[in-house]
Every structure is written in C-alpha cells, then in structure tokens.
CSV table of N, CA, C and O in Angstrom, one decimal:
chain,number,residue,atom,x,y,z
B,226,UNK,N,0.9,-1.2,0.1
B,226,UNK,CA,-0.1,0.0,-0.1
B,226,UNK,C,0.8,1.4,0.1
B,226,UNK,O,0.6,2.1,-0.7
B,227,UNK,N,1.9,1.2,0.9
B,227,UNK,CA,2.9,2.4,0.9
B,227,UNK,C,3.5,2.6,-0.4
B,227,UNK,O,3.5,4.0,-1.0
B,228,UNK,N,3.8,1.5,-1.1
B,228,UNK,CA,4.8,1.8,-2.1
B,228,UNK,C,3.8,2.2,-3.6
B,228,UNK,O,3.9,3.0,-4.3
B,229,UNK,N,2.6,1.6,-3.5
B,229,UNK,CA,1.8,1.9,-4.8
B,229,UNK,C,1.1,3.2,-4.7
B,229,UNK,O,0.8,3.8,-5.7
B,230,UNK,N,1.0,3.7,-3.4
B,230,UNK,CA,0.5,5.0,-3.2
B,230,UNK,C,1.6,6.0,-3.3
B,230,UNK,O,1.4,7.3,-3.2
B,231,UNK,N,3.1,5.6,-3.3
B,231,UNK,CA,4.2,6.4,-3.1
B,231,UNK,C,3.9,7.5,-2.1
B,231,UNK,O,3.9,8.8,-2.5
B,232,UNK,N,3.6,7.2,-0.8
B,232,UNK,CA,3.3,8.0,0.2
B,232,UNK,C,4.4,9.1,0.5
B,232,UNK,O,5.8,8.3,0.6
B,233,UNK,N,4.1,10.2,0.9
B,233,UNK,CA,5.1,11.3,1.3
B,233,UNK,C,5.2,10.8,3.0
B,233,UNK,O,4.3,9.9,3.5
B,234,UNK,N,6.0,11.7,3.8
B,234,UNK,CA,6.1,11.1,5.1
B,234,UNK,C,4.9,11.4,5.8
B,234,UNK,O,4.7,10.8,6.9
B,235,UNK,N,4.0,12.6,5.5
B,235,UNK,CA,2.7,12.4,6.5
B,235,UNK,C,1.8,11.4,6.2
B,235,UNK,O,1.2,11.0,7.0
B,236,UNK,N,1.6,11.2,5.0
B,236,UNK,CA,0.7,10.0,4.4
B,236,UNK,C,1.2,8.7,5.2
B,236,UNK,O,0.3,8.0,6.0
B,237,UNK,N,2.5,8.4,5.0
B,237,UNK,CA,3.0,7.4,5.8
B,237,UNK,C,2.8,7.4,7.2
B,237,UNK,O,2.7,6.1,7.9
B,238,UNK,N,3.1,8.3,8.1
B,238,UNK,CA,2.7,8.4,9.4
B,238,UNK,C,1.4,8.0,9.6
B,238,UNK,O,1.1,7.5,10.6
B,239,UNK,N,0.5,8.6,8.7
B,239,UNK,CA,-0.9,8.6,9.1
B,239,UNK,C,-1.3,7.2,8.9
B,239,UNK,O,-2.2,6.3,9.5
B,240,UNK,N,-0.7,6.6,7.9
B,240,UNK,CA,-1.1,5.1,7.4
B,240,UNK,C,-0.4,4.1,8.6
B,240,UNK,O,-1.2,3.1,9.1
B,241,UNK,N,0.6,4.3,9.1
B,241,UNK,CA,1.3,3.6,9.9
B,241,UNK,C,0.5,3.7,11.5
B,241,UNK,O,0.5,2.6,12.0
B,242,UNK,N,0.1,4.8,11.8
B,242,UNK,CA,-0.7,4.8,13.1
B,242,UNK,C,-1.9,4.2,13.0
B,242,UNK,O,-2.5,3.6,13.9
B,243,UNK,N,-2.7,4.2,11.8
B,243,UNK,CA,-3.8,3.4,11.7
B,243,UNK,C,-3.7,2.0,11.7
B,243,UNK,O,-4.5,1.3,12.1
B,244,UNK,N,-2.5,1.5,11.2
B,244,UNK,CA,-2.1,0.2,11.3
B,244,UNK,C,-1.6,-0.5,12.5
B,244,UNK,O,-2.2,-1.4,13.1
B,245,UNK,N,-1.3,0.6,13.5
B,245,UNK,CA,-1.1,0.1,14.9
B,245,UNK,C,-2.1,0.0,15.7
B,245,UNK,O,-2.3,-0.4,16.9
B,246,UNK,N,-3.3,1.0,15.7
B,246,UNK,CA,-4.4,1.0,16.1
B,246,UNK,C,-5.5,-0.3,15.7
B,246,UNK,O,-6.3,-0.5,16.3
B,247,UNK,N,-5.2,-1.0,14.6
B,247,UNK,CA,-6.2,-1.7,13.9
B,247,UNK,C,-5.8,-3.3,14.7
B,247,UNK,O,-4.8,-3.3,15.2
B,248,UNK,N,-6.9,-3.9,15.2
B,248,UNK,CA,-6.7,-5.2,15.7
B,248,UNK,C,-6.0,-6.2,14.9
B,248,UNK,O,-6.1,-6.3,13.7
B,249,UNK,N,-5.0,-6.7,15.4
B,249,UNK,CA,-4.0,-7.6,14.9
B,249,UNK,C,-3.6,-6.8,13.8
B,249,UNK,O,-2.6,-7.6,12.9
B,250,UNK,N,-3.1,-5.7,13.9
B,250,UNK,CA,-2.2,-4.7,13.2
B,250,UNK,C,-0.7,-4.9,13.6
B,250,UNK,O,-0.3,-5.9,14.2
B,251,UNK,N,-0.1,-3.8,13.2
B,251,UNK,CA,1.5,-3.8,13.7
B,251,UNK,C,2.0,-3.1,15.0
B,251,UNK,O,0.8,-2.4,15.5
B,252,UNK,N,2.9,-3.5,15.5
B,252,UNK,CA,3.4,-2.7,16.8
B,252,UNK,C,4.0,-1.5,16.1
B,252,UNK,O,4.4,-1.3,15.3
B,253,UNK,N,4.0,-0.7,17.4
B,253,UNK,CA,4.8,0.8,17.3
B,253,UNK,C,6.3,0.6,16.4
B,253,UNK,O,6.7,1.4,16.1
B,254,UNK,N,7.1,-0.5,17.1
B,254,UNK,CA,8.5,-0.7,16.7
B,254,UNK,C,8.5,-1.4,15.4
B,254,UNK,O,9.1,-0.9,14.7
B,255,UNK,N,7.5,-2.1,14.9
B,255,UNK,CA,7.6,-2.5,13.6
B,255,UNK,C,7.1,-1.1,12.5
B,255,UNK,O,7.6,-1.0,11.6
B,256,UNK,N,6.2,-0.3,13.2
B,256,UNK,CA,5.9,0.8,12.4
B,256,UNK,C,7.0,1.6,12.2
B,256,UNK,O,7.4,2.6,11.2
B,257,UNK,N,8.0,1.9,13.2
B,257,UNK,CA,9.3,2.6,13.2
B,257,UNK,C,10.2,2.1,12.1
B,257,UNK,O,10.9,2.7,11.4
B,258,UNK,N,10.2,0.9,12.3
B,258,UNK,CA,11.3,0.3,11.1
B,258,UNK,C,10.8,0.3,9.8
B,258,UNK,O,11.5,0.7,9.0
B,259,UNK,N,9.6,0.1,9.6
B,259,UNK,CA,9.0,0.6,8.4
B,259,UNK,C,9.2,1.8,7.8
B,259,UNK,O,9.5,2.2,6.6
B,260,UNK,N,8.9,2.8,8.9
B,260,UNK,CA,9.0,4.3,8.2
B,260,UNK,C,10.4,4.4,8.0
B,260,UNK,O,10.7,5.3,7.0
B,261,UNK,N,11.5,3.9,8.9
B,261,UNK,CA,12.6,4.1,8.4
B,261,UNK,C,13.3,3.7,7.2
B,261,UNK,O,13.9,4.3,6.4
B,262,UNK,N,12.8,2.4,7.0
B,262,UNK,CA,13.1,1.8,5.7
B,262,UNK,C,12.4,2.6,4.7
B,262,UNK,O,13.1,2.7,3.6
B,263,UNK,N,11.2,2.9,4.6
B,263,UNK,CA,10.8,3.8,3.6
B,263,UNK,C,11.2,5.1,3.4
B,263,UNK,O,11.8,5.6,2.2
B,264,UNK,N,11.8,5.9,4.1
B,264,UNK,CA,12.3,7.0,4.1
B,264,UNK,C,13.9,7.0,3.3
B,264,UNK,O,14.3,7.4,2.6
B,265,UNK,N,14.4,5.8,3.8
B,265,UNK,CA,15.9,5.5,3.2
B,265,UNK,C,15.7,4.7,1.9
B,265,UNK,O,16.8,4.9,0.9
B,266,UNK,N,14.7,4.3,1.3
B,266,UNK,CA,14.6,3.5,0.0
B,266,UNK,C,13.2,3.7,-0.9
B,266,UNK,O,13.2,3.0,-1.8
B,267,UNK,N,12.9,5.1,-0.6
B,267,UNK,CA,11.5,5.3,-1.2
B,267,UNK,C,12.0,5.4,-2.8
B,267,UNK,O,11.3,4.9,-3.6
B,268,UNK,N,13.0,6.1,-2.9
B,268,UNK,CA,13.3,6.4,-4.6
B,268,UNK,C,13.8,5.2,-5.4
B,268,UNK,O,13.2,4.9,-6.4
B,269,UNK,N,14.3,4.2,-4.5
B,269,UNK,CA,14.6,3.0,-5.3
B,269,UNK,C,13.5,2.1,-5.4
B,269,UNK,O,13.2,1.5,-6.3
B,270,UNK,N,12.5,1.9,-4.4
B,270,UNK,CA,11.3,1.1,-4.6
B,270,UNK,C,10.6,1.9,-5.8
B,270,UNK,O,10.0,1.0,-6.4
B,271,UNK,N,10.4,3.1,-5.7
B,271,UNK,CA,9.6,3.8,-7.0
B,271,UNK,C,10.0,3.5,-8.3
B,271,UNK,O,9.4,3.0,-9.1
B,272,UNK,N,11.5,3.4,-8.5
B,272,UNK,CA,12.1,3.1,-9.4
B,272,UNK,C,11.8,1.8,-10.0
B,272,UNK,O,11.5,1.4,-11.2
B,273,UNK,N,12.2,0.9,-9.1
B,273,UNK,CA,11.7,-0.4,-9.5
B,273,UNK,C,10.5,-0.8,-9.7
B,273,UNK,O,10.1,-1.7,-10.9
B,274,UNK,N,9.2,-0.3,-9.3
B,274,UNK,CA,8.1,-0.2,-9.7
B,274,UNK,C,7.7,-0.2,-11.0
B,274,UNK,O,7.0,-0.4,-11.7
B,275,UNK,N,8.4,1.4,-11.2
B,275,UNK,CA,8.3,1.9,-12.7
B,275,UNK,C,8.9,1.0,-13.8
B,275,UNK,O,8.0,0.9,-14.8
B,276,UNK,N,9.9,0.6,-13.4
B,276,UNK,CA,10.6,-0.4,-14.4
B,276,UNK,C,9.7,-2.0,-14.5
B,276,UNK,O,9.8,-2.4,-15.5
B,277,UNK,N,9.2,-2.3,-13.4
B,277,UNK,CA,8.2,-3.5,-13.7
B,277,UNK,C,7.2,-3.2,-14.4
B,277,UNK,O,6.5,-4.4,-14.8
B,278,UNK,N,6.6,-1.8,-14.3
B,278,UNK,CA,5.2,-1.6,-15.0
B,278,UNK,C,5.4,-1.4,-16.6
B,278,UNK,O,4.7,-1.4,-17.2
B,279,UNK,N,6.8,-1.1,-17.0
B,279,UNK,CA,7.1,-1.1,-18.4
B,279,UNK,C,7.1,-2.3,-19.0
B,279,UNK,O,7.7,-3.1,-18.6
B,280,UNK,N,6.5,-2.2,-20.4
B,280,UNK,CA,6.5,-3.6,-21.1
B,280,UNK,C,7.6,-3.4,-22.0
B,280,UNK,O,8.8,-3.7,-21.6
B,281,UNK,N,7.2,-3.4,-23.1
B,281,UNK,CA,8.2,-3.4,-24.4
B,281,UNK,C,8.8,-2.2,-24.6
B,281,UNK,O,9.8,-1.7,-24.1
B,282,UNK,N,8.3,-1.4,-25.5
B,282,UNK,CA,9.0,-0.1,-26.1
B,282,UNK,C,8.8,1.2,-25.1
B,282,UNK,O,7.8,1.2,-24.4
B,283,UNK,N,9.6,1.9,-24.8
B,283,UNK,CA,9.7,3.3,-24.1
B,283,UNK,C,9.9,4.2,-25.0
B,283,UNK,O,10.7,4.2,-26.0
B,284,UNK,N,9.9,5.4,-24.6
B,284,UNK,CA,10.1,6.6,-25.5
B,284,UNK,C,11.5,7.0,-25.1
B,284,UNK,O,11.6,7.4,-24.0
B,285,UNK,N,12.2,7.3,-26.0
B,285,UNK,CA,13.8,7.5,-25.8
B,285,UNK,C,13.9,9.0,-26.1
B,285,UNK,O,14.9,9.6,-24.9
B,286,UNK,N,13.2,9.6,-27.0
B,286,UNK,CA,13.7,10.9,-27.3
B,286,UNK,C,12.4,11.4,-28.1
B,286,UNK,O,11.7,10.7,-29.0
B,287,UNK,N,12.2,12.4,-28.2
B,287,UNK,CA,11.3,13.3,-28.8
B,287,UNK,C,11.8,14.6,-29.3
B,287,UNK,O,12.1,15.4,-28.4
B,288,UNK,N,11.1,15.1,-30.5
B,288,UNK,CA,11.7,16.2,-31.0
B,288,UNK,C,10.3,16.9,-31.8
B,288,UNK,O,9.8,15.8,-32.4
B,289,UNK,N,9.9,18.0,-31.8
B,289,UNK,CA,8.9,18.5,-32.8
B,289,UNK,C,9.0,19.9,-32.8
B,289,UNK,O,10.1,20.5,-32.6
B,290,UNK,N,8.4,20.1,-33.9
B,290,UNK,CA,8.3,21.7,-34.5
B,290,UNK,C,7.0,21.7,-35.4
B,290,UNK,O,6.5,21.0,-35.7
B,291,UNK,N,6.9,23.5,-35.5
B,291,UNK,CA,5.6,23.6,-36.2
B,291,UNK,C,6.1,24.5,-37.4
B,291,UNK,O,6.8,25.4,-36.9
B,292,UNK,N,6.0,24.1,-38.4
B,292,UNK,CA,6.2,24.9,-39.7
B,292,UNK,C,4.7,25.5,-40.4
B,292,UNK,O,3.8,25.0,-40.1
B,293,UNK,N,5.2,26.5,-41.0
B,293,UNK,CA,3.9,27.6,-41.6
B,293,UNK,C,4.4,27.4,-43.1
B,293,UNK,O,5.4,27.6,-43.5
B,294,UNK,N,3.3,27.0,-44.0
B,294,UNK,CA,3.6,27.1,-45.4
B,294,UNK,C,3.4,28.4,-45.9
B,294,UNK,O,2.7,29.1,-45.6
B,295,UNK,N,4.8,28.9,-46.5
B,295,UNK,CA,4.6,30.4,-47.1
B,295,UNK,C,4.4,30.5,-48.7
B,295,UNK,O,3.9,31.6,-49.1
B,296,UNK,N,4.4,29.5,-49.4
B,296,UNK,CA,4.2,29.3,-50.9
B,296,UNK,C,3.4,28.2,-51.2
B,296,UNK,O,4.0,27.0,-51.1
B,297,UNK,N,2.3,28.3,-51.8
B,297,UNK,CA,1.6,27.1,-52.3
B,297,UNK,C,0.8,27.6,-53.7
B,297,UNK,O,0.6,29.0,-53.9
B,298,UNK,N,0.4,26.8,-54.4
B,298,UNK,CA,-0.5,27.3,-55.6
B,298,UNK,C,-1.8,28.0,-55.2
B,298,UNK,O,-2.3,28.9,-55.7
B,299,UNK,N,-2.5,27.5,-54.0
B,299,UNK,CA,-3.5,28.1,-53.7
B,299,UNK,C,-3.5,28.9,-52.4
B,299,UNK,O,-2.9,28.4,-51.2
B,300,UNK,N,-4.1,29.9,-52.5
B,300,UNK,CA,-3.9,31.0,-51.4
B,300,UNK,C,-4.5,30.4,-50.2
B,300,UNK,O,-4.0,30.9,-49.2
B,301,UNK,N,-5.5,29.8,-50.2
B,301,UNK,CA,-6.2,29.4,-48.9
B,301,UNK,C,-5.6,28.5,-47.9
B,301,UNK,O,-5.6,28.0,-47.0
B,302,UNK,N,-4.2,27.7,-48.6
B,302,UNK,CA,-3.3,26.7,-47.7
B,302,UNK,C,-2.3,27.7,-47.2
B,302,UNK,O,-1.2,27.1,-46.4
B,303,UNK,N,-2.0,28.9,-47.5
B,303,UNK,CA,-0.7,29.6,-47.1
B,303,UNK,C,-1.3,29.8,-45.4
B,303,UNK,O,-2.2,29.9,-44.9
B,304,UNK,N,0.0,29.7,-44.7
B,304,UNK,CA,0.2,30.1,-43.4
B,304,UNK,C,-0.6,28.9,-42.6
B,304,UNK,O,-1.2,29.1,-41.3
B,305,UNK,N,-0.9,27.9,-43.2
B,305,UNK,CA,-1.5,26.6,-42.5
B,305,UNK,C,-0.6,25.9,-41.7
B,305,UNK,O,0.4,25.6,-42.2
B,306,UNK,N,-0.7,26.0,-40.5
B,306,UNK,CA,0.5,25.1,-39.4
B,306,UNK,C,0.5,23.8,-39.8
B,306,UNK,O,-0.4,23.0,-39.8
B,307,UNK,N,1.7,23.2,-39.7
B,307,UNK,CA,2.0,21.7,-39.7
B,307,UNK,C,2.6,21.4,-38.8
B,307,UNK,O,4.0,21.8,-38.5
B,308,UNK,N,2.4,20.4,-37.8
B,308,UNK,CA,3.2,20.0,-36.6
B,308,UNK,C,4.2,18.6,-37.3
B,308,UNK,O,3.4,17.7,-37.8
B,309,UNK,N,5.3,18.6,-37.0
B,309,UNK,CA,6.2,17.7,-37.2
B,309,UNK,C,6.7,17.0,-36.0
B,309,UNK,O,7.4,17.6,-35.2
B,310,UNK,N,6.2,15.7,-35.7
B,310,UNK,CA,6.9,15.2,-34.4
B,310,UNK,C,7.6,13.9,-34.6
B,310,UNK,O,7.4,13.0,-35.6
B,311,UNK,N,9.0,13.7,-34.2
B,311,UNK,CA,9.7,12.7,-34.2
B,311,UNK,C,10.0,12.1,-32.8
B,311,UNK,O,10.3,12.7,-32.1
B,312,UNK,N,9.5,10.7,-33.0
B,312,UNK,CA,9.7,9.9,-31.4
B,312,UNK,C,10.5,8.8,-31.8
B,312,UNK,O,10.6,8.2,-32.8
B,313,UNK,N,11.7,8.6,-30.8
B,313,UNK,CA,12.5,7.6,-31.0
B,313,UNK,C,12.1,6.7,-29.9
B,313,UNK,O,12.0,7.0,-28.7
B,314,UNK,N,11.9,5.5,-30.2
B,314,UNK,CA,11.0,4.2,-29.4
B,314,UNK,C,12.4,3.2,-29.1
B,314,UNK,O,13.2,3.1,-30.2
B,315,UNK,N,12.4,2.5,-28.0
B,315,UNK,CA,13.5,1.6,-27.7
B,315,UNK,C,12.8,0.6,-26.8
B,315,UNK,O,11.9,0.9,-26.0
B,316,UNK,N,13.9,-0.4,-26.6
B,316,UNK,CA,13.3,-1.3,-25.6
B,316,UNK,C,13.7,-0.9,-24.3
B,316,UNK,O,14.6,-0.4,-24.1
B,317,UNK,N,12.5,-1.5,-23.3
B,317,UNK,CA,13.3,-1.1,-21.9
B,317,UNK,C,14.3,-1.5,-21.5
B,317,UNK,O,14.5,-3.0,-21.7
B,318,UNK,N,15.2,-0.9,-20.8
B,318,UNK,CA,16.7,-1.3,-20.1
B,318,UNK,C,17.5,-1.3,-21.1
B,318,UNK,O,18.5,-1.7,-20.7
B,319,UNK,N,17.3,-0.9,-22.5
B,319,UNK,CA,18.6,-0.8,-23.4
B,319,UNK,C,18.7,0.5,-23.8
B,319,UNK,O,18.0,1.5,-23.8
C-alpha cells in the first residue's frame, strides 16, 4: 500500500498510525522500522515499480516543431500550420 501510493512522510505516518491501532495490526516498533526503511529506500522502490510496469517499448527521445507554409499554388493553404513530431522508441532497459 505504501509503495503503490508513493506515500510522502505525512501520509506514511498517518497510515502506520492507523495500522498500529487496528486489531491484529503492527506494533509501534514495527511501524518505526517500516518508516525508517521507506525513508531510506523510497526512490529505489519507486524506480523498481516503474521498471516492472513498463512493457516493451519506451520513449527514448522526442523532437517536434511547427512549420508554416509560405508558398503554395492555392492561397487558402498559405500559413497553414503543420506539426512535425519525431519520436524515438527503444526497448526497456536498453
């Protein structure tokens, strides 16, 4: 629950307090250990969850621009914006 919600310190404290008050929940010592572990390893856990949720292709790079046509045969097509998007895809972890 803590990792999937990516809890900040206030949310973590409220969650662990609720868990200690629950019947059959955790002790305050266990809550302190969990809080310390989460504070020290939050970024690595979050990164691991992101890597596990990515499937095949990931976006490696993206370039874009908007062009305006200045010369055409038909006057009604002049100044028509054209968006050009270039996306580079790659395999996850490569």
